């Protein structure tokens, strides 16, 4: 009889421990779900903040081997370049940093392909700059904008039409008639 009571007591104790563990696990899942949902709220708020028009200056310093330094200042938002950049981001990804077009492997807010990252790294290497971008950097809005500015400045693109059409069609995109429709979409977004 004692053995049966002891077995029943042991089983009751084990069920109580397992029930407590299960309840703790469920509480941890609830906490994790709350954290995840709060993270989604924070991410969406960050996206809202990113899309608000603000003024920012990005500085790139080039240190040449012979001692000369060049400073490049990229000012965007609240100016024509900012309007153009915002329009490009909208046309490319509907302002979505997580946009992905599988058939082209185009990634991020500016829908950057791997060949663009390779071109940017080639430009940086030619200029003696040690910084390099990875394919993962295409998912970052800031790094995508940095690559956009390097591309735009290297190819000497100045007018909004020239910038947009060459972003869409490559360095000679301004001469490609198929980029006209893309420019019209960007221009409509700038003027809206």
GROMACS .gro file of C-alpha atoms in nm:
model
  192
    1UNK     CA    1   0.000   0.000   0.000
    2UNK     CA    2   0.285   0.235   0.084
    3UNK     CA    3   0.447   0.161  -0.248
    4UNK     CA    4   0.125   0.244  -0.434
    5UNK     CA    5   0.084   0.569  -0.238
    6UNK     CA    6   0.447   0.653  -0.298
    7UNK     CA    7   0.409   0.585  -0.675
    8UNK     CA    8   0.090   0.794  -0.686
    9UNK     CA    9   0.255   1.075  -0.492
   10UNK     CA   10   0.560   1.061  -0.721
   11UNK     CA   11   0.341   1.066  -1.031
   12UNK     CA   12   0.139   1.355  -0.890
   13UNK     CA   13   0.460   1.543  -0.814
   14UNK     CA   14   0.594   1.477  -1.169
   15UNK     CA   15   0.266   1.591  -1.325
   16UNK     CA   16   0.279   1.906  -1.113
   17UNK     CA   17   0.641   1.973  -1.220
   18UNK     CA   18   0.560   1.905  -1.586
   19UNK     CA   19   0.249   2.122  -1.562
   20UNK     CA   20   0.455   2.402  -1.406
   21UNK     CA   21   0.722   2.363  -1.675
   22UNK     CA   22   0.454   2.365  -1.946
   23UNK     CA   23   0.299   2.677  -1.798
   24UNK     CA   24   0.642   2.842  -1.780
   25UNK     CA   25   0.709   2.745  -2.145
   26UNK     CA   26   0.370   2.888  -2.247
   27UNK     CA   27   0.449   3.207  -2.057
   28UNK     CA   28   0.787   3.228  -2.232
   29UNK     CA   29   0.613   3.182  -2.569
   30UNK     CA   30   0.367   3.461  -2.478
   31UNK     CA   31   0.657   3.686  -2.374
   32UNK     CA   32   0.847   3.602  -2.695
   33UNK     CA   33   0.535   3.671  -2.904
   34UNK     CA   34   0.493   4.002  -2.725
   35UNK     CA   35   0.858   4.088  -2.787
   36UNK     CA   36   0.824   3.987  -3.153
   37UNK     CA   37   0.510   4.196  -3.199
   38UNK     CA   38   0.676   4.492  -3.025
   39UNK     CA   39   0.977   4.446  -3.254
   40UNK     CA   40   0.742   4.457  -3.554
   41UNK     CA   41   0.591   4.779  -3.418
   42UNK     CA   42   0.938   4.925  -3.368
   43UNK     CA   43   1.042   4.815  -3.719
   44UNK     CA   44   0.732   4.972  -3.872
   45UNK     CA   45   0.788   5.292  -3.676
   46UNK     CA   46   1.150   5.295  -3.793
   47UNK     CA   47   1.026   5.260  -4.150
   48UNK     CA   48   0.792   5.554  -4.093
   49UNK     CA   49   1.077   5.762  -3.951
   50UNK     CA   50   1.301   5.665  -4.245
   51UNK     CA   51   1.041   5.781  -4.493
   52UNK     CA   52   0.987   6.119  -4.329
   53UNK     CA   53   1.158   6.393  -4.523
   54UNK     CA   54   1.465   6.506  -4.333
   55UNK     CA   55   1.798   6.657  -4.420
   56UNK     CA   56   2.108   6.446  -4.392
   57UNK     CA   57   2.463   6.479  -4.509
   58UNK     CA   58   2.672   6.172  -4.580
   59UNK     CA   59   3.045   6.226  -4.607
   60UNK     CA   60   3.284   6.000  -4.792
   61UNK     CA   61   3.656   6.061  -4.761
   62UNK     CA   62   3.895   5.918  -5.016
   63UNK     CA   63   4.256   5.880  -4.901
   64UNK     CA   64   4.478   5.855  -5.209
   65UNK     CA   65   4.810   5.667  -5.177
   66UNK     CA   66   5.009   5.984  -5.256
   67UNK     CA   67   4.863   6.164  -4.955
   68UNK     CA   68   4.581   6.359  -5.117
   69UNK     CA   69   4.236   6.343  -4.958
   70UNK     CA   70   3.907   6.411  -5.128
   71UNK     CA   71   3.584   6.476  -4.945
   72UNK     CA   72   3.248   6.402  -5.102
   73UNK     CA   73   2.934   6.532  -4.940
   74UNK     CA   74   2.607   6.372  -5.033
   75UNK     CA   75   2.311   6.576  -4.924
   76UNK     CA   76   1.977   6.410  -4.965
   77UNK     CA   77   1.621   6.463  -4.854
   78UNK     CA   78   1.461   6.807  -4.871
   79UNK     CA   79   1.637   6.885  -5.196
   80UNK     CA   80   1.602   6.774  -5.556
   81UNK     CA   81   1.827   6.473  -5.499
   82UNK     CA   82   1.616   6.380  -5.196
   83UNK     CA   83   1.295   6.406  -5.395
   84UNK     CA   84   1.456   6.206  -5.673
   85UNK     CA   85   1.591   5.945  -5.432
   86UNK     CA   86   1.254   5.913  -5.258
   87UNK     CA   87   1.085   5.874  -5.597
   88UNK     CA   88   1.337   5.611  -5.709
   89UNK     CA   89   1.286   5.417  -5.386
   90UNK     CA   90   0.909   5.434  -5.431
   91UNK     CA   91   0.918   5.325  -5.796
   92UNK     CA   92   1.171   5.047  -5.728
   93UNK     CA   93   1.021   4.897  -5.412
   94UNK     CA   94   0.714   5.094  -5.301
   95UNK     CA   95   0.935   5.220  -5.016
   96UNK     CA   96   0.994   4.866  -4.888
   97UNK     CA   97   1.342   4.783  -4.755
   98UNK     CA   98   1.254   4.412  -4.766
   99UNK     CA   99   1.149   4.407  -5.132
  100UNK     CA  100   1.284   4.114  -5.332
  101UNK     CA  101   1.237   4.031  -5.698
  102UNK     CA  102   1.354   3.672  -5.735
  103UNK     CA  103   1.368   3.658  -6.115
  104UNK     CA  104   1.628   3.938  -6.118
  105UNK     CA  105   1.771   3.882  -5.770
  106UNK     CA  106   1.696   4.252  -5.711
  107UNK     CA  107   1.703   4.336  -5.342
  108UNK     CA  108   1.608   4.616  -5.103
  109UNK     CA  109   1.461   4.961  -5.135
  110UNK     CA  110   1.656   5.041  -5.453
  111UNK     CA  111   1.631   4.688  -5.598
  112UNK     CA  112   2.007   4.645  -5.629
  113UNK     CA  113   2.140   4.343  -5.817
  114UNK     CA  114   2.464   4.159  -5.747
  115UNK     CA  115   2.622   4.309  -6.060
  116UNK     CA  116   2.568   4.657  -5.916
  117UNK     CA  117   2.746   4.561  -5.592
  118UNK     CA  118   3.032   4.421  -5.800
  119UNK     CA  119   3.047   4.745  -6.002
  120UNK     CA  120   3.049   4.959  -5.686
  121UNK     CA  121   3.331   4.749  -5.538
  122UNK     CA  122   3.524   4.784  -5.866
  123UNK     CA  123   3.478   5.163  -5.850
  124UNK     CA  124   3.598   5.172  -5.489
  125UNK     CA  125   3.900   4.957  -5.574
  126UNK     CA  126   3.991   5.183  -5.869
  127UNK     CA  127   3.974   5.483  -5.639
  128UNK     CA  128   4.196   5.317  -5.379
  129UNK     CA  129   3.920   5.296  -5.119
  130UNK     CA  130   3.940   4.986  -4.900
  131UNK     CA  131   3.569   4.976  -4.817
  132UNK     CA  132   3.372   4.698  -4.987
  133UNK     CA  133   3.003   4.615  -4.998
  134UNK     CA  134   2.852   4.268  -4.968
  135UNK     CA  135   2.540   4.133  -5.133
  136UNK     CA  136   2.373   4.143  -4.791
  137UNK     CA  137   2.428   4.522  -4.780
  138UNK     CA  138   2.155   4.554  -5.045
  139UNK     CA  139   1.898   4.492  -4.768
  140UNK     CA  140   2.014   4.805  -4.579
  141UNK     CA  141   1.858   5.135  -4.683
  142UNK     CA  142   2.162   5.334  -4.572
  143UNK     CA  143   2.411   5.113  -4.757
  144UNK     CA  144   2.188   5.105  -5.064
  145UNK     CA  145   2.182   5.485  -5.069
  146UNK     CA  146   2.562   5.490  -5.025
  147UNK     CA  147   2.598   5.261  -5.327
  148UNK     CA  148   2.353   5.477  -5.523
  149UNK     CA  149   2.560   5.790  -5.449
  150UNK     CA  150   2.888   5.621  -5.542
  151UNK     CA  151   2.735   5.504  -5.870
  152UNK     CA  152   2.581   5.842  -5.950
  153UNK     CA  153   2.900   6.035  -5.877
  154UNK     CA  154   3.135   5.794  -6.052
  155UNK     CA  155   2.941   5.807  -6.378
  156UNK     CA  156   2.893   6.185  -6.351
  157UNK     CA  157   2.515   6.170  -6.350
  158UNK     CA  158   2.370   6.512  -6.276
  159UNK     CA  159   2.016   6.572  -6.397
  160UNK     CA  160   1.727   6.382  -6.239
  161UNK     CA  161   1.639   6.226  -6.575
  162UNK     CA  162   1.997   6.116  -6.636
  163UNK     CA  163   2.025   5.971  -6.285
  164UNK     CA  164   1.694   5.783  -6.304
  165UNK     CA  165   1.743   5.643  -6.654
  166UNK     CA  166   2.100   5.534  -6.584
  167UNK     CA  167   1.995   5.378  -6.253
  168UNK     CA  168   1.740   5.176  -6.448
  169UNK     CA  169   1.943   5.102  -6.760
  170UNK     CA  170   2.307   5.114  -6.659
  171UNK     CA  171   2.571   5.381  -6.723
  172UNK     CA  172   2.446   5.437  -7.080
  173UNK     CA  173   2.078   5.416  -6.983
  174UNK     CA  174   2.017   5.777  -7.085
  175UNK     CA  175   2.064   5.660  -7.447
  176UNK     CA  176   1.835   5.359  -7.410
  177UNK     CA  177   1.477   5.427  -7.522
  178UNK     CA  178   1.343   5.153  -7.292
  179UNK     CA  179   1.429   5.369  -6.987
  180UNK     CA  180   1.194   5.651  -7.090
  181UNK     CA  181   0.891   5.483  -6.931
  182UNK     CA  182   1.085   5.435  -6.607
  183UNK     CA  183   1.178   5.805  -6.605
  184UNK     CA  184   0.812   5.898  -6.656
  185UNK     CA  185   0.714   5.694  -6.346
  186UNK     CA  186   0.989   5.861  -6.141
  187UNK     CA  187   0.899   6.208  -6.270
  188UNK     CA  188   0.531   6.152  -6.186
  189UNK     CA  189   0.627   6.050  -5.832
  190UNK     CA  190   0.851   6.357  -5.790
  191UNK     CA  191   0.568   6.585  -5.907
  192UNK     CA  192   0.300   6.421  -5.694
   0.00000   0.00000   0.00000
